[in-house]
Tab-separated table of C-alpha atoms in Angstrom:
chain	number	residue	atom	x	y	z
A	1	UNK	CA	0.000	0.000	0.000
A	2	UNK	CA	1.524	3.365	-1.020
A	3	UNK	CA	2.658	5.679	1.751
A	4	UNK	CA	0.595	8.822	2.152
A	5	UNK	CA	2.343	12.124	2.735
A	6	UNK	CA	0.707	12.659	6.151
A	7	UNK	CA	2.052	9.293	7.337
A	8	UNK	CA	5.519	10.253	6.097
A	9	UNK	CA	5.358	13.596	7.914
A	10	UNK	CA	4.155	12.127	11.205
A	11	UNK	CA	6.717	9.336	11.118
A	12	UNK	CA	9.667	11.609	10.365
A	13	UNK	CA	8.737	13.807	13.324
A	14	UNK	CA	7.400	11.464	16.010
A	15	UNK	CA	9.104	8.145	15.265
A	16	UNK	CA	12.116	8.451	12.969
A	17	UNK	CA	13.632	11.774	14.084
A	18	UNK	CA	16.072	10.528	16.717
A	19	UNK	CA	18.416	7.690	15.674
A	20	UNK	CA	16.074	4.734	16.244
A	21	UNK	CA	16.421	2.744	13.058
A	22	UNK	CA	17.420	-0.658	14.400
A	23	UNK	CA	14.470	-2.977	14.866
A	24	UNK	CA	14.929	-3.105	18.652
A	25	UNK	CA	15.779	0.610	18.955
A	26	UNK	CA	19.150	-0.086	20.551
A	27	UNK	CA	20.727	3.248	19.688
A	28	UNK	CA	19.123	5.310	22.480
A	29	UNK	CA	17.690	4.395	25.879
A	30	UNK	CA	13.867	4.453	25.739
A	31	UNK	CA	13.773	7.458	28.062
A	32	UNK	CA	14.459	9.596	24.965
A	33	UNK	CA	11.448	10.076	22.713
A	34	UNK	CA	10.061	12.338	19.994
A	35	UNK	CA	6.459	11.112	20.298
A	36	UNK	CA	5.198	14.559	21.314
A	37	UNK	CA	6.857	16.325	18.371
A	38	UNK	CA	3.658	16.465	16.331
A	39	UNK	CA	2.833	17.746	12.875
A	40	UNK	CA	0.875	20.610	14.461
A	41	UNK	CA	3.969	21.836	16.307
A	42	UNK	CA	6.173	21.309	13.244
A	43	UNK	CA	3.796	23.347	11.096
A	44	UNK	CA	4.112	26.239	13.533
A	45	UNK	CA	7.902	25.995	13.323
A	46	UNK	CA	7.710	26.032	9.516
A	47	UNK	CA	5.892	29.362	9.705
A	48	UNK	CA	8.831	30.918	11.550
A	49	UNK	CA	11.836	32.417	9.709
A	50	UNK	CA	14.905	30.218	9.457
A	51	UNK	CA	18.196	31.485	10.765
A	52	UNK	CA	19.892	33.241	7.857
A	53	UNK	CA	22.430	35.891	7.000
A	54	UNK	CA	25.658	36.208	5.082
A	55	UNK	CA	27.850	35.493	8.103
A	56	UNK	CA	28.693	31.832	8.591
A	57	UNK	CA	27.913	32.192	12.290
A	58	UNK	CA	24.372	33.306	11.456
A	59	UNK	CA	23.434	30.825	8.746
A	60	UNK	CA	21.999	27.372	9.340
A	61	UNK	CA	21.985	25.289	12.511
A	62	UNK	CA	24.317	22.837	14.172
A	63	UNK	CA	23.331	19.465	15.628
A	64	UNK	CA	23.715	17.334	18.727
A	65	UNK	CA	26.399	14.694	18.297
A	66	UNK	CA	25.851	11.261	19.812
A	67	UNK	CA	28.576	8.627	19.585
A	68	UNK	CA	27.531	5.011	19.012
A	69	UNK	CA	30.038	2.350	20.103
A	70	UNK	CA	30.491	-0.353	17.486
A	71	UNK	CA	31.517	-4.001	17.892
A	72	UNK	CA	35.222	-3.090	17.684
A	73	UNK	CA	34.745	-0.420	20.409
A	74	UNK	CA	35.339	2.371	17.909
A	75	UNK	CA	32.741	5.119	18.221
A	76	UNK	CA	30.713	6.290	15.248
A	77	UNK	CA	29.238	9.798	15.502
A	78	UNK	CA	25.589	10.186	14.611
A	79	UNK	CA	23.575	13.381	14.735
A	80	UNK	CA	20.301	14.820	15.998
A	81	UNK	CA	19.461	17.960	13.996
A	82	UNK	CA	17.968	21.076	15.544
A	83	UNK	CA	14.126	20.904	15.386
A	84	UNK	CA	13.687	24.075	13.346
A	85	UNK	CA	15.495	23.002	10.136
A	86	UNK	CA	14.431	19.402	10.684
A	87	UNK	CA	10.733	20.359	10.771
A	88	UNK	CA	11.177	22.262	7.510
A	89	UNK	CA	13.040	19.346	5.914
A	90	UNK	CA	10.426	16.797	7.021
A	91	UNK	CA	7.650	19.096	5.828
A	92	UNK	CA	9.247	19.576	2.418
A	93	UNK	CA	9.707	15.814	1.995
A	94	UNK	CA	6.098	15.048	2.915
A	95	UNK	CA	4.635	17.894	0.824
A	96	UNK	CA	6.443	16.589	-2.243
A	97	UNK	CA	6.172	12.897	-1.494
A	98	UNK	CA	4.413	12.138	-4.785
A	99	UNK	CA	7.647	13.216	-6.544
A	100	UNK	CA	9.894	11.242	-4.192
A	101	UNK	CA	8.079	7.960	-3.647
A	102	UNK	CA	9.895	6.308	-6.554
A	103	UNK	CA	12.339	5.107	-3.922
A	104	UNK	CA	9.607	2.815	-2.521
A	105	UNK	CA	9.591	0.712	-5.700
A	106	UNK	CA	13.341	0.413	-6.288
A	107	UNK	CA	13.901	-3.327	-6.719
A	108	UNK	CA	17.658	-2.997	-6.221
A	109	UNK	CA	17.487	-1.446	-2.754
A	110	UNK	CA	16.843	-3.275	0.519
A	111	UNK	CA	16.082	0.052	2.228
A	112	UNK	CA	12.791	1.627	1.317
A	113	UNK	CA	10.186	3.524	3.312
A	114	UNK	CA	7.081	1.630	4.381
A	115	UNK	CA	4.713	1.911	7.293
A	116	UNK	CA	5.634	-0.222	10.294
A	117	UNK	CA	3.372	-1.062	13.209
A	118	UNK	CA	5.304	1.167	15.627
A	119	UNK	CA	4.921	4.256	13.430
A	120	UNK	CA	8.357	4.222	11.836
A	121	UNK	CA	8.838	4.199	8.063
A	122	UNK	CA	12.555	3.301	8.115
A	123	UNK	CA	13.852	0.246	9.968
A	124	UNK	CA	17.372	-0.932	9.214
A	125	UNK	CA	17.035	-4.709	9.398
A	126	UNK	CA	18.072	-6.555	6.302
A	127	UNK	CA	19.136	-10.084	7.299
A	128	UNK	CA	16.118	-11.892	5.829
A	129	UNK	CA	15.998	-9.768	2.674
A	130	UNK	CA	19.761	-10.104	2.303
A	131	UNK	CA	19.637	-13.910	2.262
A	132	UNK	CA	16.684	-13.977	-0.131
A	133	UNK	CA	18.456	-11.581	-2.510
A	134	UNK	CA	21.656	-13.647	-2.393
A	135	UNK	CA	19.783	-16.855	-3.166
A	136	UNK	CA	17.803	-15.411	-6.070
A	137	UNK	CA	20.685	-13.432	-7.604
A	138	UNK	CA	23.541	-15.904	-7.257
A	139	UNK	CA	21.947	-18.769	-9.191
A	140	UNK	CA	23.746	-19.403	-12.472
A	141	UNK	CA	26.515	-16.864	-11.801
A	142	UNK	CA	30.210	-17.451	-11.160
A	143	UNK	CA	31.465	-14.309	-9.420
A	144	UNK	CA	30.338	-11.997	-6.641
A	145	UNK	CA	31.319	-8.326	-6.353
A	146	UNK	CA	31.257	-6.607	-2.975
A	147	UNK	CA	31.851	-2.876	-2.683
A	148	UNK	CA	30.607	0.245	-0.947
A	149	UNK	CA	30.802	4.024	-1.132
A	150	UNK	CA	33.641	5.725	0.701
A	151	UNK	CA	32.516	7.776	3.713
A	152	UNK	CA	29.009	7.834	2.291
A	153	UNK	CA	26.766	10.167	4.323
A	154	UNK	CA	29.540	12.704	5.065
A	155	UNK	CA	30.326	12.766	1.307
A	156	UNK	CA	26.840	13.510	-0.015
A	157	UNK	CA	26.835	16.837	-1.860
A	158	UNK	CA	23.514	18.510	-1.126
A	159	UNK	CA	23.335	20.196	-4.533
A	160	UNK	CA	23.209	16.676	-6.000
A	161	UNK	CA	19.719	16.280	-4.509
A	162	UNK	CA	18.136	18.444	-7.244
A	163	UNK	CA	20.318	16.680	-9.828
A	164	UNK	CA	18.734	13.370	-8.831
A	165	UNK	CA	15.208	14.750	-8.635
A	166	UNK	CA	14.877	16.668	-11.895
A	167	UNK	CA	18.037	15.898	-13.854
A	168	UNK	CA	21.352	17.713	-14.182
A	169	UNK	CA	20.390	20.230	-16.838
A	170	UNK	CA	17.103	21.310	-15.234
A	171	UNK	CA	18.632	21.568	-11.776
A	172	UNK	CA	21.647	23.574	-12.938
A	173	UNK	CA	19.589	25.964	-15.018
A	174	UNK	CA	17.334	26.688	-12.021
A	175	UNK	CA	19.875	26.454	-9.223
A	176	UNK	CA	18.992	29.860	-7.770
A	177	UNK	CA	15.227	29.459	-7.966
A	178	UNK	CA	12.877	28.866	-5.036
A	179	UNK	CA	11.446	25.709	-6.574
A	180	UNK	CA	10.623	22.682	-4.401
A	181	UNK	CA	13.772	20.698	-5.179
A	182	UNK	CA	16.007	23.648	-4.274
A	183	UNK	CA	14.116	24.090	-1.001
A	184	UNK	CA	14.814	20.440	-0.206
A	185	UNK	CA	18.514	21.132	-0.792
A	186	UNK	CA	18.328	24.271	1.384
A	187	UNK	CA	16.568	22.625	4.313
A	188	UNK	CA	18.996	19.713	4.202
A	189	UNK	CA	21.943	22.138	4.305
A	190	UNK	CA	20.391	24.043	7.186
A	191	UNK	CA	20.478	20.960	9.416
A	192	UNK	CA	24.288	21.112	9.172
A	193	UNK	CA	25.539	24.701	9.336
A	194	UNK	CA	24.324	25.433	5.800
A	195	UNK	CA	27.171	23.284	4.500
A	196	UNK	CA	26.864	21.594	1.125
A	197	UNK	CA	29.101	18.657	2.040
A	198	UNK	CA	27.602	15.842	4.088
A	199	UNK	CA	24.243	15.068	5.665
A	200	UNK	CA	23.530	13.862	9.233
A	201	UNK	CA	23.765	10.183	10.089
A	202	UNK	CA	20.764	9.182	12.195
A	203	UNK	CA	17.424	10.690	11.153
A	204	UNK	CA	15.284	8.915	8.558
A	205	UNK	CA	15.315	12.045	6.407
A	206	UNK	CA	18.930	11.218	5.578
A	207	UNK	CA	17.983	7.712	4.448
A	208	UNK	CA	15.331	9.175	2.174
A	209	UNK	CA	17.761	11.720	0.720
A	210	UNK	CA	20.424	9.070	0.130
A	211	UNK	CA	17.914	6.771	-1.564
A	212	UNK	CA	16.748	9.600	-3.828
A	213	UNK	CA	20.294	9.875	-5.167
A	214	UNK	CA	21.327	6.224	-5.293
A	215	UNK	CA	18.063	5.160	-6.931
A	216	UNK	CA	19.113	7.230	-9.952
A	217	UNK	CA	22.404	5.334	-10.042
A	218	UNK	CA	20.419	2.096	-9.870
A	219	UNK	CA	18.354	3.257	-12.854
A	220	UNK	CA	21.529	3.370	-14.927
A	221	UNK	CA	22.813	-0.065	-13.881
A	222	UNK	CA	19.858	-2.315	-13.105
A	223	UNK	CA	19.120	-3.364	-16.692
A	224	UNK	CA	22.692	-4.570	-17.260
A	225	UNK	CA	23.655	-6.107	-13.911
A	226	UNK	CA	22.159	-8.374	-11.250
A	227	UNK	CA	22.759	-6.772	-7.887
A	228	UNK	CA	21.205	-5.426	-4.732
A	229	UNK	CA	22.141	-2.570	-2.454
A	230	UNK	CA	21.824	-2.088	1.307
A	231	UNK	CA	22.243	1.685	1.841
A	232	UNK	CA	25.681	2.112	0.203
A	233	UNK	CA	26.796	-1.540	0.242
A	234	UNK	CA	26.597	-3.262	-3.149
A	235	UNK	CA	26.481	-7.002	-3.877
A	236	UNK	CA	26.578	-7.891	-7.583
A	237	UNK	CA	26.519	-11.354	-9.223
A	238	UNK	CA	28.096	-11.904	-12.628
A	239	UNK	CA	28.655	-14.840	-14.966
A	240	UNK	CA	32.175	-13.716	-15.943
A	241	UNK	CA	35.061	-11.972	-14.228
A	242	UNK	CA	35.080	-9.385	-17.015
A	243	UNK	CA	31.468	-8.450	-16.305
A	244	UNK	CA	32.232	-8.178	-12.583
A	245	UNK	CA	35.070	-5.812	-13.370
A	246	UNK	CA	32.791	-3.860	-15.697
A	247	UNK	CA	30.213	-3.440	-12.911
A	248	UNK	CA	32.832	-1.813	-10.699
A	249	UNK	CA	33.882	0.564	-13.475
A	250	UNK	CA	30.307	1.495	-14.421
A	251	UNK	CA	29.264	1.975	-10.800
A	252	UNK	CA	32.275	4.201	-10.187
A	253	UNK	CA	31.393	6.376	-13.214
A	254	UNK	CA	27.740	6.771	-12.203
A	255	UNK	CA	28.597	7.591	-8.590
A	256	UNK	CA	31.148	10.178	-9.659
A	257	UNK	CA	28.392	12.100	-11.442
A	258	UNK	CA	27.006	12.766	-7.935
A	259	UNK	CA	30.489	13.407	-6.488
A	260	UNK	CA	30.636	10.034	-4.704
A	261	UNK	CA	33.570	7.610	-4.703
A	262	UNK	CA	33.841	3.849	-4.358
A	263	UNK	CA	35.737	2.479	-1.385
A	264	UNK	CA	38.510	0.664	-3.226
A	265	UNK	CA	39.851	-0.993	-0.063
A	266	UNK	CA	36.505	-2.766	0.394
A	267	UNK	CA	35.990	-3.738	-3.246
A	268	UNK	CA	36.423	-7.452	-4.007
A	269	UNK	CA	35.563	-9.951	-6.741
A	270	UNK	CA	35.121	-13.500	-5.395
A	271	UNK	CA	34.554	-16.728	-7.308
A	272	UNK	CA	31.334	-18.539	-6.411
A	273	UNK	CA	30.151	-20.426	-4.463
A	274	UNK	CA	30.676	-18.541	-1.222
A	275	UNK	CA	28.845	-18.765	2.083
A	276	UNK	CA	25.789	-16.534	2.446
A	277	UNK	CA	26.660	-15.774	6.068
A	278	UNK	CA	29.998	-14.915	7.637
A	279	UNK	CA	31.981	-17.857	8.990
A	280	UNK	CA	31.631	-16.812	12.606
A	281	UNK	CA	27.838	-16.737	12.277
A	282	UNK	CA	27.839	-20.250	10.852
A	283	UNK	CA	30.126	-21.363	13.656
A	284	UNK	CA	27.890	-19.891	16.360
A	285	UNK	CA	24.767	-21.434	14.860
A	286	UNK	CA	26.331	-24.890	15.166
A	287	UNK	CA	26.890	-24.228	18.881
A	288	UNK	CA	23.513	-22.625	19.597
A	289	UNK	CA	21.783	-24.534	22.439
A	290	UNK	CA	18.568	-26.237	21.423
A	291	UNK	CA	15.227	-26.073	23.182
A	292	UNK	CA	12.719	-23.395	24.145
A	293	UNK	CA	14.270	-22.852	27.587
A	294	UNK	CA	18.059	-22.832	27.718
A	295	UNK	CA	19.540	-23.789	31.081
A	296	UNK	CA	22.324	-21.895	32.766
A	297	UNK	CA	25.104	-24.364	31.900
A	298	UNK	CA	24.371	-24.356	28.177
A	299	UNK	CA	23.890	-20.584	28.125
A	300	UNK	CA	27.211	-19.844	29.829
A	301	UNK	CA	29.080	-22.347	27.669
A	302	UNK	CA	27.643	-20.739	24.555
A	303	UNK	CA	28.665	-17.263	25.697
A	304	UNK	CA	32.116	-18.591	26.623
A	305	UNK	CA	32.479	-19.898	23.100
A	306	UNK	CA	31.311	-16.570	21.685
A	307	UNK	CA	33.997	-14.777	23.713
A	308	UNK	CA	36.655	-17.028	22.190
A	309	UNK	CA	35.307	-16.321	18.689
A	310	UNK	CA	35.169	-12.564	19.401
A	311	UNK	CA	38.849	-12.581	20.274
A	312	UNK	CA	39.604	-14.202	16.903
A	313	UNK	CA	37.118	-12.096	14.925
A	314	UNK	CA	37.431	-8.491	16.093
A	315	UNK	CA	35.647	-7.189	12.979
A	316	UNK	CA	32.376	-8.964	13.754
A	317	UNK	CA	29.584	-8.275	16.221
A	318	UNK	CA	29.984	-11.748	17.691
A	319	UNK	CA	29.010	-11.195	21.324
A	320	UNK	CA	25.966	-9.118	20.481
A	321	UNK	CA	24.779	-11.748	17.995
A	322	UNK	CA	25.322	-14.528	20.542
A	323	UNK	CA	23.564	-12.708	23.378
A	324	UNK	CA	20.562	-11.824	21.207
A	325	UNK	CA	20.340	-15.437	19.992
A	326	UNK	CA	19.689	-16.814	23.490
A	327	UNK	CA	18.311	-13.856	25.451
A	328	UNK	CA	14.664	-14.633	24.762
A	329	UNK	CA	14.999	-18.400	25.248
A	330	UNK	CA	16.524	-18.546	28.729
A	331	UNK	CA	15.045	-20.640	31.498
A	332	UNK	CA	14.016	-18.367	34.330
A	333	UNK	CA	16.742	-19.855	36.554
A	334	UNK	CA	19.391	-18.999	33.945
A	335	UNK	CA	18.514	-15.322	33.530
A	336	UNK	CA	20.392	-14.030	36.575
A	337	UNK	CA	23.673	-15.754	35.655
A	338	UNK	CA	23.453	-14.667	32.033
A	339	UNK	CA	22.685	-11.107	33.130
A	340	UNK	CA	25.738	-11.058	35.381
A	341	UNK	CA	27.960	-12.512	32.663
A	342	UNK	CA	26.760	-9.947	30.103
A	343	UNK	CA	27.161	-7.194	32.667
A	344	UNK	CA	30.785	-8.242	33.098
A	345	UNK	CA	31.299	-8.366	29.329
A	346	UNK	CA	29.684	-4.926	28.962
A	347	UNK	CA	32.608	-3.446	30.831
A	348	UNK	CA	34.748	-4.416	27.832
A	349	UNK	CA	32.094	-4.298	25.086
A	350	UNK	CA	29.586	-1.448	25.655
A	351	UNK	CA	27.651	-2.593	22.582
A	352	UNK	CA	26.005	-5.148	24.917
A	353	UNK	CA	24.504	-2.571	27.295
A	354	UNK	CA	21.158	-2.145	25.477
A	355	UNK	CA	20.549	-5.897	25.727
A	356	UNK	CA	20.511	-5.766	29.525
A	357	UNK	CA	17.236	-3.849	29.807
A	358	UNK	CA	14.865	-6.799	29.482
A	359	UNK	CA	17.150	-9.030	31.594
A	360	UNK	CA	17.144	-6.454	34.384
A	361	UNK	CA	13.351	-6.441	34.221
A	362	UNK	CA	13.209	-10.239	34.396
A	363	UNK	CA	15.690	-10.586	37.245
A	364	UNK	CA	14.858	-7.531	39.350
A	365	UNK	CA	11.457	-7.340	40.988
A	366	UNK	CA	11.953	-4.116	42.945
A	367	UNK	CA	14.374	-1.225	43.133
A	368	UNK	CA	15.432	-2.235	46.631
A	369	UNK	CA	16.591	-5.644	45.426
A	370	UNK	CA	18.459	-4.435	42.353
A	371	UNK	CA	21.950	-5.324	43.547
A	372	UNK	CA	24.062	-4.231	40.565
A	373	UNK	CA	24.991	-0.751	41.727
A	374	UNK	CA	28.747	-1.305	41.869
A	375	UNK	CA	28.941	-2.868	38.420
A	376	UNK	CA	27.015	-0.050	36.757
A	377	UNK	CA	29.066	2.627	38.490
A	378	UNK	CA	32.288	0.984	37.353
A	379	UNK	CA	31.029	0.747	33.763
A	380	UNK	CA	29.966	4.397	33.897
A	381	UNK	CA	33.344	5.526	35.233
A	382	UNK	CA	35.197	3.723	32.446
A	383	UNK	CA	32.988	5.157	29.718
A	384	UNK	CA	33.218	8.675	31.128
A	385	UNK	CA	36.963	8.396	30.536
A	386	UNK	CA	36.363	7.210	26.969
A	387	UNK	CA	33.544	9.757	26.370
A	388	UNK	CA	31.213	7.113	24.924
A	389	UNK	CA	27.811	8.755	24.563
A	390	UNK	CA	25.736	5.609	24.234
A	391	UNK	CA	27.415	3.745	27.088
A	392	UNK	CA	27.069	6.703	29.469
A	393	UNK	CA	23.428	7.184	28.527
A	394	UNK	CA	22.460	3.536	28.877
A	395	UNK	CA	24.123	3.230	32.291
A	396	UNK	CA	22.605	6.468	33.605
A	397	UNK	CA	19.237	5.324	32.268
A	398	UNK	CA	19.525	2.078	34.258
A	399	UNK	CA	20.559	4.016	37.350
A	400	UNK	CA	17.537	6.283	36.978
A	401	UNK	CA	15.249	3.333	36.340
A	402	UNK	CA	16.345	1.403	39.420
A	403	UNK	CA	16.853	4.319	41.774
A	404	UNK	CA	20.651	4.213	42.008
A	405	UNK	CA	22.024	7.528	43.225
A	406	UNK	CA	24.726	9.198	41.153
A	407	UNK	CA	27.054	11.052	43.492
A	408	UNK	CA	28.131	14.615	42.864
A	409	UNK	CA	31.701	13.775	41.830
A	410	UNK	CA	30.488	11.306	39.220
A	411	UNK	CA	27.817	13.711	37.954
A	412	UNK	CA	30.443	16.442	37.537
A	413	UNK	CA	32.640	14.098	35.515
A	414	UNK	CA	29.743	13.357	33.177
A	415	UNK	CA	29.152	17.086	32.757
A	416	UNK	CA	32.836	17.608	31.997
A	417	UNK	CA	32.516	15.308	28.967
A	418	UNK	CA	30.209	17.970	27.445
A	419	UNK	CA	28.087	15.142	26.052
A	420	UNK	CA	24.623	16.613	25.501
A	421	UNK	CA	22.442	13.548	26.058
A	422	UNK	CA	24.429	12.238	29.014
A	423	UNK	CA	24.221	15.637	30.727
A	424	UNK	CA	20.491	15.735	29.954
A	425	UNK	CA	20.085	12.486	31.896
A	426	UNK	CA	22.128	13.890	34.777
A	427	UNK	CA	19.674	16.792	34.782
A	428	UNK	CA	16.817	14.264	34.768
A	429	UNK	CA	17.980	12.925	38.148
A	430	UNK	CA	16.754	16.195	39.682
A	431	UNK	CA	19.771	16.433	41.972
A	432	UNK	CA	22.213	18.542	40.021
A	433	UNK	CA	20.327	21.517	38.608
A	434	UNK	CA	22.994	23.947	39.797
A	435	UNK	CA	25.841	22.057	38.138
A	436	UNK	CA	23.898	21.637	34.891
A	437	UNK	CA	22.862	25.298	34.772
A	438	UNK	CA	26.447	26.347	35.495
A	439	UNK	CA	27.500	24.267	32.493
A	440	UNK	CA	24.841	25.952	30.360
A	441	UNK	CA	26.049	29.372	31.521
A	442	UNK	CA	29.607	28.408	30.570
A	443	UNK	CA	28.618	27.963	26.918
A	444	UNK	CA	29.400	30.784	24.525
A	445	UNK	CA	25.914	32.243	24.086
A	446	UNK	CA	27.122	34.464	21.266
A	447	UNK	CA	27.934	31.325	19.256
A	448	UNK	CA	24.617	29.810	18.214
A	449	UNK	CA	26.338	26.758	16.783
A	450	UNK	CA	27.706	25.933	20.236
A	451	UNK	CA	24.220	26.291	21.677
A	452	UNK	CA	22.807	24.091	18.910
A	453	UNK	CA	25.246	21.330	19.880
A	454	UNK	CA	23.377	21.136	23.203
A	455	UNK	CA	19.868	22.071	22.083
A	456	UNK	CA	18.131	19.061	23.686
A	457	UNK	CA	19.607	19.861	27.103
A	458	UNK	CA	18.870	23.569	26.703
A	459	UNK	CA	15.288	22.913	25.693
A	460	UNK	CA	14.515	20.493	28.523
A	461	UNK	CA	15.878	22.916	31.134
A	462	UNK	CA	14.054	25.834	29.463
A	463	UNK	CA	10.857	23.752	29.370
A	464	UNK	CA	11.046	23.449	33.165
A	465	UNK	CA	11.354	27.245	33.474
A	466	UNK	CA	14.846	27.017	34.972
A	467	UNK	CA	16.600	29.137	32.339
A	468	UNK	CA	15.570	31.910	29.961
A	469	UNK	CA	15.294	31.274	26.238
A	470	UNK	CA	18.947	30.855	25.161
A	471	UNK	CA	18.035	32.026	21.641
A	472	UNK	CA	16.749	35.609	22.019
A	473	UNK	CA	14.371	36.526	19.218
A	474	UNK	CA	13.956	32.886	18.171
A	475	UNK	CA	10.556	31.335	18.984
A	476	UNK	CA	11.521	27.670	18.455
A	477	UNK	CA	11.684	26.691	22.119
A	478	UNK	CA	8.565	28.657	23.001
A	479	UNK	CA	6.584	26.899	20.256
A	480	UNK	CA	7.826	23.521	21.437
A	481	UNK	CA	6.915	24.261	25.051
A	482	UNK	CA	3.492	25.661	24.143
A	483	UNK	CA	2.898	22.446	22.204
A	484	UNK	CA	3.773	20.326	25.280
A	485	UNK	CA	6.745	18.798	23.487
A	486	UNK	CA	9.279	16.910	25.584
A	487	UNK	CA	12.161	14.769	24.417
A	488	UNK	CA	12.284	12.794	27.658
A	489	UNK	CA	9.572	10.336	28.619
């Protein structure tokens, strides 16, 4: 069923604004939410003037940075745009959806907007579709090409959005006009300091923009090659090595038209047959305990084995895959031991922290009997040192949820990281208003970009009437507050 523009608008605002694209929403603790950011409020924002001016310091908006820890413990920065340009961008996308919805019928892409039961239109979960595409495309072929685009989202040139939408000649002959495709370019730039290079990683608007561009590349290649694409990762099947090599050359030429480059270091041509899944996944599946209720001995042995595989396969999300494989099948007597093992592993692999939420709920019946205070504090201390946004936020969320007090020294250390979302959760404790407001006062209020980098914190404190509007003459926060918007549950 085709997506309607009102569904697109509502989803981009209330469900797919913050980085919650994984099926289980593991990016952010569930205390963060955009449910109250409604189309009514966004429409009011769209009626306000955008920040403009010739000076760089006056044009466009900056964004909150949130660092996601990956399986190799390297952090990947993702972004939460300021609500003013984001509302305009989401509005422009929905108003012109009938010109953009070609991305919903792109047979080469595994990422396409559709309505999900939880209100989202973008969910990044491709394992089933990936296997089906491999099976259907590989039959009768002899070689497989794997490649991706170098530094994809940070490399997108916003002026290429009109190129993709109306063609190069039309876009370039009307590049100064106020037509809809130029407004889409403008609003996208305004989410990131009015810069033409790069778009935010995180909001679903960026997935839509990227698909608008790459679908045009697919149009040029799909009739000649058998391949599928997951965001910027390409898998192509060919009957000869020469054709595989030709695919790489053709793809490189078409991408260059939009100022994008192939990642040569990740480009390979492999003779078939090859396994559909990575070797470590196959290995773990052979060790996966059977039965609907896994006992503690089998669960711990399986996790032990996963640890040994993780040490040999640092470039794979082994422990997370293993933990998710058994988490919902544990016998009730095994849950406590598995929780404690994963809690110990989380000290070394913060990627596991989101998986603890349901286990805490299953094991802990009351705040008084929680019993994991010391472990969480130690994990928090380590991740304060490493300035890991997601790890700090998940631990503070658990401490809030189970009534664990964060002492003043620890709270100050979190504030010293200058991490917007972590400080927002420290503010949520209700114990450190003075310290948080002192931090806000220490920001350079003449630099609106610096304020934008902490806009969620600033808004939540402003919403509670504890500070004045940090943006004099700008009605964004007032409109949000009048609309009863909160970004914390």
